[in-house]
CSV table of C-alpha atoms in Angstrom, one decimal:
chain,number,residue,atom,x,y,z
A,1,UNK,CA,-0.7,28.9,-10.1
A,2,UNK,CA,3.0,29.3,-9.0
A,3,UNK,CA,4.3,26.6,-6.7
A,4,UNK,CA,5.1,28.0,-3.3
A,5,UNK,CA,8.8,28.0,-2.7
A,6,UNK,CA,9.7,27.0,-6.2
A,7,UNK,CA,11.1,29.8,-8.4
A,8,UNK,CA,12.0,27.9,-11.6
A,9,UNK,CA,13.8,30.9,-13.1
A,10,UNK,CA,16.2,31.1,-10.1
A,11,UNK,CA,16.5,27.3,-10.0
A,12,UNK,CA,17.5,27.1,-13.6
A,13,UNK,CA,20.0,29.9,-13.1
A,14,UNK,CA,21.5,28.3,-10.0
A,15,UNK,CA,21.9,24.9,-11.7
A,16,UNK,CA,23.5,26.4,-14.8
A,17,UNK,CA,25.9,28.4,-12.7
A,18,UNK,CA,27.2,25.1,-11.3
A,19,UNK,CA,27.9,23.7,-14.7
A,20,UNK,CA,31.0,25.7,-15.7
A,21,UNK,CA,33.3,24.6,-12.9
A,22,UNK,CA,32.2,21.0,-13.3
A,23,UNK,CA,32.9,20.8,-17.1
A,24,UNK,CA,35.8,18.5,-18.1
A,25,UNK,CA,38.9,20.4,-19.5
A,26,UNK,CA,38.8,18.5,-22.8
A,27,UNK,CA,35.6,20.3,-23.8
A,28,UNK,CA,36.2,23.3,-26.1
A,29,UNK,CA,35.1,26.7,-24.8
A,30,UNK,CA,32.3,27.3,-27.3
A,31,UNK,CA,30.9,23.8,-26.4
A,32,UNK,CA,31.2,24.7,-22.7
A,33,UNK,CA,28.9,27.7,-23.2
A,34,UNK,CA,26.5,25.5,-25.2
A,35,UNK,CA,26.2,23.0,-22.3
A,36,UNK,CA,25.6,25.8,-19.8
A,37,UNK,CA,22.9,27.3,-22.0
A,38,UNK,CA,21.2,23.9,-22.6
A,39,UNK,CA,21.1,23.1,-18.9
A,40,UNK,CA,19.5,26.5,-18.2
A,41,UNK,CA,17.0,26.3,-21.0
A,42,UNK,CA,15.9,22.8,-20.3
A,43,UNK,CA,15.5,23.4,-16.5
A,44,UNK,CA,13.7,26.6,-17.2
A,45,UNK,CA,11.2,25.0,-19.6
A,46,UNK,CA,10.6,22.0,-17.3
A,47,UNK,CA,10.1,24.2,-14.3
A,48,UNK,CA,7.7,26.4,-16.1
A,49,UNK,CA,5.7,23.5,-17.4
A,50,UNK,CA,5.4,22.0,-13.9
A,51,UNK,CA,4.4,25.3,-12.3
A,52,UNK,CA,1.7,25.9,-14.9
A,53,UNK,CA,0.3,22.3,-14.8
A,54,UNK,CA,-2.4,22.6,-12.0
A,55,UNK,CA,-3.3,18.9,-12.4
A,56,UNK,CA,0.0,17.8,-10.9
A,57,UNK,CA,-0.3,19.6,-7.6
A,58,UNK,CA,3.5,19.2,-7.0
A,59,UNK,CA,5.2,20.8,-4.1
A,60,UNK,CA,8.5,22.7,-4.4
A,61,UNK,CA,10.6,19.7,-3.6
A,62,UNK,CA,8.9,17.5,-6.2
A,63,UNK,CA,9.1,20.2,-8.9
A,64,UNK,CA,12.8,20.6,-8.1
A,65,UNK,CA,13.5,16.9,-8.4
A,66,UNK,CA,12.1,16.8,-12.0
A,67,UNK,CA,14.0,19.9,-13.1
A,68,UNK,CA,17.2,18.7,-11.5
A,69,UNK,CA,17.0,15.3,-13.2
A,70,UNK,CA,16.6,17.1,-16.6
A,71,UNK,CA,19.5,19.5,-15.8
A,72,UNK,CA,21.9,16.8,-14.6
A,73,UNK,CA,21.2,14.5,-17.5
A,74,UNK,CA,21.4,17.4,-20.1
A,75,UNK,CA,24.8,18.1,-18.6
A,76,UNK,CA,26.1,14.5,-18.9
A,77,UNK,CA,24.6,13.6,-22.3
A,78,UNK,CA,25.6,16.8,-24.0
A,79,UNK,CA,29.2,16.0,-23.0
A,80,UNK,CA,28.8,12.5,-24.4
A,81,UNK,CA,27.4,13.9,-27.6
A,82,UNK,CA,30.2,16.4,-28.0
A,83,UNK,CA,32.9,13.8,-27.3
A,84,UNK,CA,31.3,11.5,-29.9
A,85,UNK,CA,31.9,14.1,-32.6
A,86,UNK,CA,28.2,14.4,-33.6
A,87,UNK,CA,27.5,17.4,-35.8
A,88,UNK,CA,26.3,20.3,-33.7
A,89,UNK,CA,23.0,20.6,-35.7
A,90,UNK,CA,21.9,17.2,-34.4
A,91,UNK,CA,22.7,17.8,-30.7
A,92,UNK,CA,19.4,19.6,-29.8
A,93,UNK,CA,17.1,16.9,-31.2
A,94,UNK,CA,18.9,14.2,-29.2
A,95,UNK,CA,18.9,16.2,-26.0
A,96,UNK,CA,15.2,17.3,-26.4
A,97,UNK,CA,14.2,13.6,-26.8
A,98,UNK,CA,16.1,12.8,-23.6
A,99,UNK,CA,14.7,15.8,-21.7
A,100,UNK,CA,11.1,15.0,-22.7
A,101,UNK,CA,11.6,11.4,-21.6
A,102,UNK,CA,12.9,12.4,-18.2
A,103,UNK,CA,10.1,14.9,-17.8
A,104,UNK,CA,7.4,12.2,-18.2
A,105,UNK,CA,9.2,9.4,-16.4
A,106,UNK,CA,10.2,11.6,-13.4
A,107,UNK,CA,6.6,13.0,-13.0
A,108,UNK,CA,5.2,9.4,-13.1
A,109,UNK,CA,7.7,8.2,-10.5
A,110,UNK,CA,6.8,11.0,-8.2
A,111,UNK,CA,3.1,10.4,-8.6
A,112,UNK,CA,3.7,6.7,-7.8
A,113,UNK,CA,5.7,7.8,-4.8
A,114,UNK,CA,8.7,5.7,-5.8
A,115,UNK,CA,11.7,5.6,-3.4
A,116,UNK,CA,14.5,7.9,-4.4
A,117,UNK,CA,16.9,5.0,-5.3
A,118,UNK,CA,14.3,3.4,-7.6
A,119,UNK,CA,13.5,6.8,-9.1
A,120,UNK,CA,17.1,7.4,-10.0
A,121,UNK,CA,17.4,3.9,-11.5
A,122,UNK,CA,14.3,4.1,-13.6
A,123,UNK,CA,15.2,7.6,-14.9
A,124,UNK,CA,18.7,6.4,-15.9
A,125,UNK,CA,17.3,3.4,-17.6
A,126,UNK,CA,14.9,5.5,-19.8
A,127,UNK,CA,17.6,8.1,-20.5
A,128,UNK,CA,19.9,5.4,-21.9
A,129,UNK,CA,17.0,4.0,-23.9
A,130,UNK,CA,16.0,7.4,-25.3
A,131,UNK,CA,19.6,8.2,-26.2
A,132,UNK,CA,20.1,4.9,-28.1
A,133,UNK,CA,16.7,5.4,-29.9
A,134,UNK,CA,17.7,8.9,-31.0
A,135,UNK,CA,21.0,7.7,-32.3
A,136,UNK,CA,19.3,4.8,-34.2
A,137,UNK,CA,16.9,7.4,-35.8
A,138,UNK,CA,19.9,9.4,-37.1
A,139,UNK,CA,21.4,6.2,-38.4
A,140,UNK,CA,18.2,5.2,-40.2
A,141,UNK,CA,18.2,8.6,-41.9
A,142,UNK,CA,21.8,8.1,-43.1
A,143,UNK,CA,23.2,10.8,-40.8
A,144,UNK,CA,25.2,8.5,-38.7
A,145,UNK,CA,26.8,5.1,-39.5
A,146,UNK,CA,27.1,2.1,-37.3
A,147,UNK,CA,30.6,3.0,-36.0
A,148,UNK,CA,29.5,6.5,-35.1
A,149,UNK,CA,26.5,5.1,-33.1
A,150,UNK,CA,28.8,2.7,-31.3
A,151,UNK,CA,31.2,5.6,-30.6
A,152,UNK,CA,28.4,7.7,-29.2
A,153,UNK,CA,27.1,4.8,-27.0
A,154,UNK,CA,30.6,4.2,-25.6
A,155,UNK,CA,30.8,7.5,-23.8
A,156,UNK,CA,29.3,7.9,-20.3
A,157,UNK,CA,30.4,11.0,-18.5
A,158,UNK,CA,28.2,10.2,-15.5
A,159,UNK,CA,30.1,6.9,-15.0
A,160,UNK,CA,33.5,8.6,-15.5
A,161,UNK,CA,32.7,11.3,-12.9
A,162,UNK,CA,31.4,8.7,-10.5
A,163,UNK,CA,34.6,6.6,-10.8
A,164,UNK,CA,36.8,9.7,-10.4
A,165,UNK,CA,34.7,10.7,-7.3
A,166,UNK,CA,35.1,7.2,-5.8
A,167,UNK,CA,38.9,7.4,-6.3
A,168,UNK,CA,39.1,10.8,-4.7
A,169,UNK,CA,37.0,9.7,-1.8
A,170,UNK,CA,39.3,6.7,-1.3
A,171,UNK,CA,42.3,9.0,-1.4
A,172,UNK,CA,40.8,11.3,1.2
A,173,UNK,CA,39.9,8.3,3.4
A,174,UNK,CA,43.4,7.0,3.2
A,175,UNK,CA,44.8,10.4,4.1
A,176,UNK,CA,42.6,10.6,7.2
A,177,UNK,CA,43.5,7.1,8.3
A,178,UNK,CA,47.1,7.9,7.8
A,179,UNK,CA,46.9,10.8,10.1
A,180,UNK,CA,45.1,8.9,12.9
A,181,UNK,CA,46.6,5.4,12.6
A,182,UNK,CA,49.9,5.4,10.6
A,183,UNK,CA,50.9,1.8,11.2
A,184,UNK,CA,47.4,0.4,10.6
A,185,UNK,CA,47.0,2.5,7.5
A,186,UNK,CA,50.2,1.1,6.0
A,187,UNK,CA,48.7,-2.3,6.0
A,188,UNK,CA,45.3,-1.1,4.9
A,189,UNK,CA,46.7,1.0,2.1
A,190,UNK,CA,48.6,-1.9,0.7
A,191,UNK,CA,45.4,-3.9,0.6
A,192,UNK,CA,43.4,-1.1,-1.0
A,193,UNK,CA,46.1,-0.6,-3.7
A,194,UNK,CA,45.7,-4.3,-4.6
A,195,UNK,CA,41.9,-4.1,-4.7
A,196,UNK,CA,40.1,-2.8,-7.8
A,197,UNK,CA,37.9,0.3,-7.7
A,198,UNK,CA,34.8,-1.7,-8.3
A,199,UNK,CA,35.2,-3.8,-5.2
A,200,UNK,CA,36.1,-0.7,-3.1
A,201,UNK,CA,33.0,1.0,-4.3
A,202,UNK,CA,30.8,-2.0,-3.5
A,203,UNK,CA,32.3,-2.2,0.0
A,204,UNK,CA,31.5,1.5,0.4
A,205,UNK,CA,28.0,0.9,-0.9
A,206,UNK,CA,27.4,-2.1,1.4
A,207,UNK,CA,28.6,0.1,4.3
A,208,UNK,CA,25.6,2.3,3.8
A,209,UNK,CA,23.4,-0.7,4.5
A,210,UNK,CA,25.7,-1.9,7.3
A,211,UNK,CA,25.6,1.4,9.3
A,212,UNK,CA,21.8,1.1,9.6
A,213,UNK,CA,21.9,-2.3,11.2
A,214,UNK,CA,21.7,-2.9,15.0
A,215,UNK,CA,25.2,-3.3,16.5
A,216,UNK,CA,24.8,-7.1,17.2
A,217,UNK,CA,23.6,-7.8,13.6
A,218,UNK,CA,26.4,-5.5,12.2
A,219,UNK,CA,29.0,-7.5,14.0
A,220,UNK,CA,27.5,-10.8,12.8
A,221,UNK,CA,27.7,-9.6,9.2
A,222,UNK,CA,31.3,-8.3,9.5
A,223,UNK,CA,32.4,-11.7,10.7
A,224,UNK,CA,31.5,-13.1,7.3
A,225,UNK,CA,34.0,-10.9,5.6
A,226,UNK,CA,37.8,-11.2,5.5
A,227,UNK,CA,39.6,-9.0,8.2
A,228,UNK,CA,40.8,-6.6,5.5
A,229,UNK,CA,37.3,-6.1,4.0
A,230,UNK,CA,35.7,-5.9,7.4
A,231,UNK,CA,38.2,-3.1,8.4
A,232,UNK,CA,37.2,-1.1,5.3
A,233,UNK,CA,33.5,-1.7,5.9
A,234,UNK,CA,33.9,-0.5,9.5
A,235,UNK,CA,35.7,2.6,8.4
A,236,UNK,CA,33.1,3.5,5.9
A,237,UNK,CA,30.2,2.7,8.2
A,238,UNK,CA,31.6,5.1,10.8
A,239,UNK,CA,31.5,8.0,8.3
A,240,UNK,CA,28.4,10.3,9.1
A,241,UNK,CA,28.3,11.8,5.6
A,242,UNK,CA,29.0,8.6,3.6
A,243,UNK,CA,25.8,8.8,1.6
A,244,UNK,CA,26.5,12.4,0.4
A,245,UNK,CA,30.0,11.4,-0.8
A,246,UNK,CA,28.9,8.7,-3.1
A,247,UNK,CA,27.1,9.1,-6.5
A,248,UNK,CA,23.5,8.0,-6.0
A,249,UNK,CA,23.2,6.4,-9.4
A,250,UNK,CA,26.4,4.4,-8.9
A,251,UNK,CA,25.2,3.3,-5.4
A,252,UNK,CA,21.9,2.0,-6.9
A,253,UNK,CA,23.9,0.0,-9.5
A,254,UNK,CA,26.2,-1.5,-6.9
A,255,UNK,CA,23.2,-2.4,-4.7
A,256,UNK,CA,21.6,-4.2,-7.6
A,257,UNK,CA,24.8,-6.1,-8.3
A,258,UNK,CA,25.1,-7.1,-4.6
A,259,UNK,CA,21.5,-8.2,-4.6
A,260,UNK,CA,22.2,-10.5,-7.6
A,261,UNK,CA,24.9,-12.3,-5.6
A,262,UNK,CA,22.6,-13.0,-2.6
A,263,UNK,CA,21.0,-16.4,-2.3
A,264,UNK,CA,17.5,-16.8,-3.6
A,265,UNK,CA,14.9,-16.6,-0.8
A,266,UNK,CA,13.7,-19.9,0.5
A,267,UNK,CA,10.6,-21.3,-1.1
A,268,UNK,CA,7.6,-21.4,1.2
A,269,UNK,CA,4.6,-23.7,1.1
A,270,UNK,CA,1.6,-24.1,3.3
A,271,UNK,CA,2.3,-27.7,3.9
A,272,UNK,CA,5.9,-27.0,5.1
A,273,UNK,CA,4.6,-24.3,7.3
A,274,UNK,CA,1.9,-26.6,8.7
A,275,UNK,CA,4.6,-29.2,9.5
A,276,UNK,CA,6.7,-26.5,11.1
A,277,UNK,CA,3.8,-25.3,13.3
A,278,UNK,CA,3.0,-28.9,14.2
A,279,UNK,CA,6.6,-29.4,15.6
A,280,UNK,CA,6.3,-26.1,17.5
A,281,UNK,CA,3.0,-27.1,19.1
A,282,UNK,CA,4.2,-30.7,19.8
A,283,UNK,CA,7.3,-29.4,21.7
A,284,UNK,CA,5.6,-26.6,23.6
A,285,UNK,CA,3.0,-26.0,26.3
A,286,UNK,CA,-0.3,-26.0,24.4
A,287,UNK,CA,-2.0,-23.9,27.1
A,288,UNK,CA,0.7,-21.2,26.6
A,289,UNK,CA,0.1,-21.2,22.9
A,290,UNK,CA,-3.7,-21.0,23.4
A,291,UNK,CA,-3.3,-17.9,25.6
A,292,UNK,CA,-1.0,-16.5,23.0
A,293,UNK,CA,-3.5,-16.6,20.2
A,294,UNK,CA,-6.6,-15.9,22.3
A,295,UNK,CA,-7.0,-12.4,20.8
A,296,UNK,CA,-5.9,-13.3,17.3
A,297,UNK,CA,-8.3,-13.4,14.3
A,298,UNK,CA,-10.3,-16.6,13.7
A,299,UNK,CA,-8.2,-17.7,10.8
A,300,UNK,CA,-5.0,-17.7,12.9
A,301,UNK,CA,-6.8,-19.6,15.7
A,302,UNK,CA,-8.0,-22.2,13.2
A,303,UNK,CA,-4.6,-22.6,11.7
A,304,UNK,CA,-2.9,-23.2,15.0
A,305,UNK,CA,-5.7,-25.3,16.4
A,306,UNK,CA,-5.5,-27.6,13.3
A,307,UNK,CA,-1.8,-28.1,13.8
A,308,UNK,CA,-2.5,-29.0,17.5
A,309,UNK,CA,-5.0,-31.6,16.4
A,310,UNK,CA,-7.9,-29.7,18.0
A,311,UNK,CA,-9.7,-28.8,14.9
A,312,UNK,CA,-9.9,-29.0,11.1
A,313,UNK,CA,-6.8,-27.9,9.3
A,314,UNK,CA,-7.2,-24.6,7.5
A,315,UNK,CA,-5.0,-23.5,4.6
A,316,UNK,CA,-3.7,-19.9,4.5
A,317,UNK,CA,-1.1,-18.3,2.3
A,318,UNK,CA,2.4,-19.6,3.0
A,319,UNK,CA,3.9,-16.2,3.7
A,320,UNK,CA,1.2,-15.5,6.3
A,321,UNK,CA,1.8,-18.9,7.8
A,322,UNK,CA,5.5,-18.2,8.0
A,323,UNK,CA,4.8,-14.9,9.9
A,324,UNK,CA,2.5,-16.8,12.4
A,325,UNK,CA,5.2,-19.4,13.0
A,326,UNK,CA,7.9,-16.7,13.5
A,327,UNK,CA,5.6,-14.8,15.9
A,328,UNK,CA,4.9,-17.9,18.0
A,329,UNK,CA,8.5,-19.0,18.1
A,330,UNK,CA,9.5,-15.5,19.2
A,331,UNK,CA,6.9,-15.4,22.0
A,332,UNK,CA,7.8,-18.9,23.2
A,333,UNK,CA,11.5,-18.0,23.4
A,334,UNK,CA,10.8,-15.2,25.9
């Protein structure tokens, strides 16, 4: 049964029509047509397979996501393969392996209702894995040697495009600032020119997080940065269309790198939470706390009563105990 609102033929045609203008100038004309055709064919076949699989019950948006993943990665990896100098007769088997992998992984990700960022990351991980496996298979058959495999793995059109896009965005941002604030821009431009692209991209990525924070928390976070970095963060956070201007795959990578630099979450234990609650109870009006937990579940009442010395101590998961302590502290502070 066709999926309402999803015409896979038109979708494949539309996506393939976008390929030509986006192709790098170093790709020979015959290879450009090959890439256009491969994007159309893979999207068409993926869309048709999804539309005919009644067990999936995908809507138009979900079906489009799978087909678009396949089209975009067919575009990028075909460029990588061509730039690597791999014989044309071995292109299709490599790209088919990648497309099939994306088809299965993307379907599973949608069924599991993964967030968009996680979906992009997991698809990219499996694309790289499938690409490397396909190259190793050719090496094992004596078709490619070790140097040819390394050469093929060294190319990444998606990263090159993302870097070029980030540089273009920075240039546009600098031009806009130059029009509005010539003097301030002069200082900012000097700083940006001295800052590498990776750091600028990370600041732009972090600005996505920053713009969704409440104003008071945003200001507190900005104070932890240098004045120059804080100025860049503020500029990016004020852009309404920031998310649409950054490559989603690159944003996910940057967020993961930022996450790795954050301190590990503090370790919780029930005993520590019990001591914490004991101090809260000891330094507060017990009647106020009793009224506060009157309508809570019995396990919460027992936990608090135990800390107050009015009953037997009861052990609960440390994370739950932390939530209870935070809740009581918040209520007492009002």
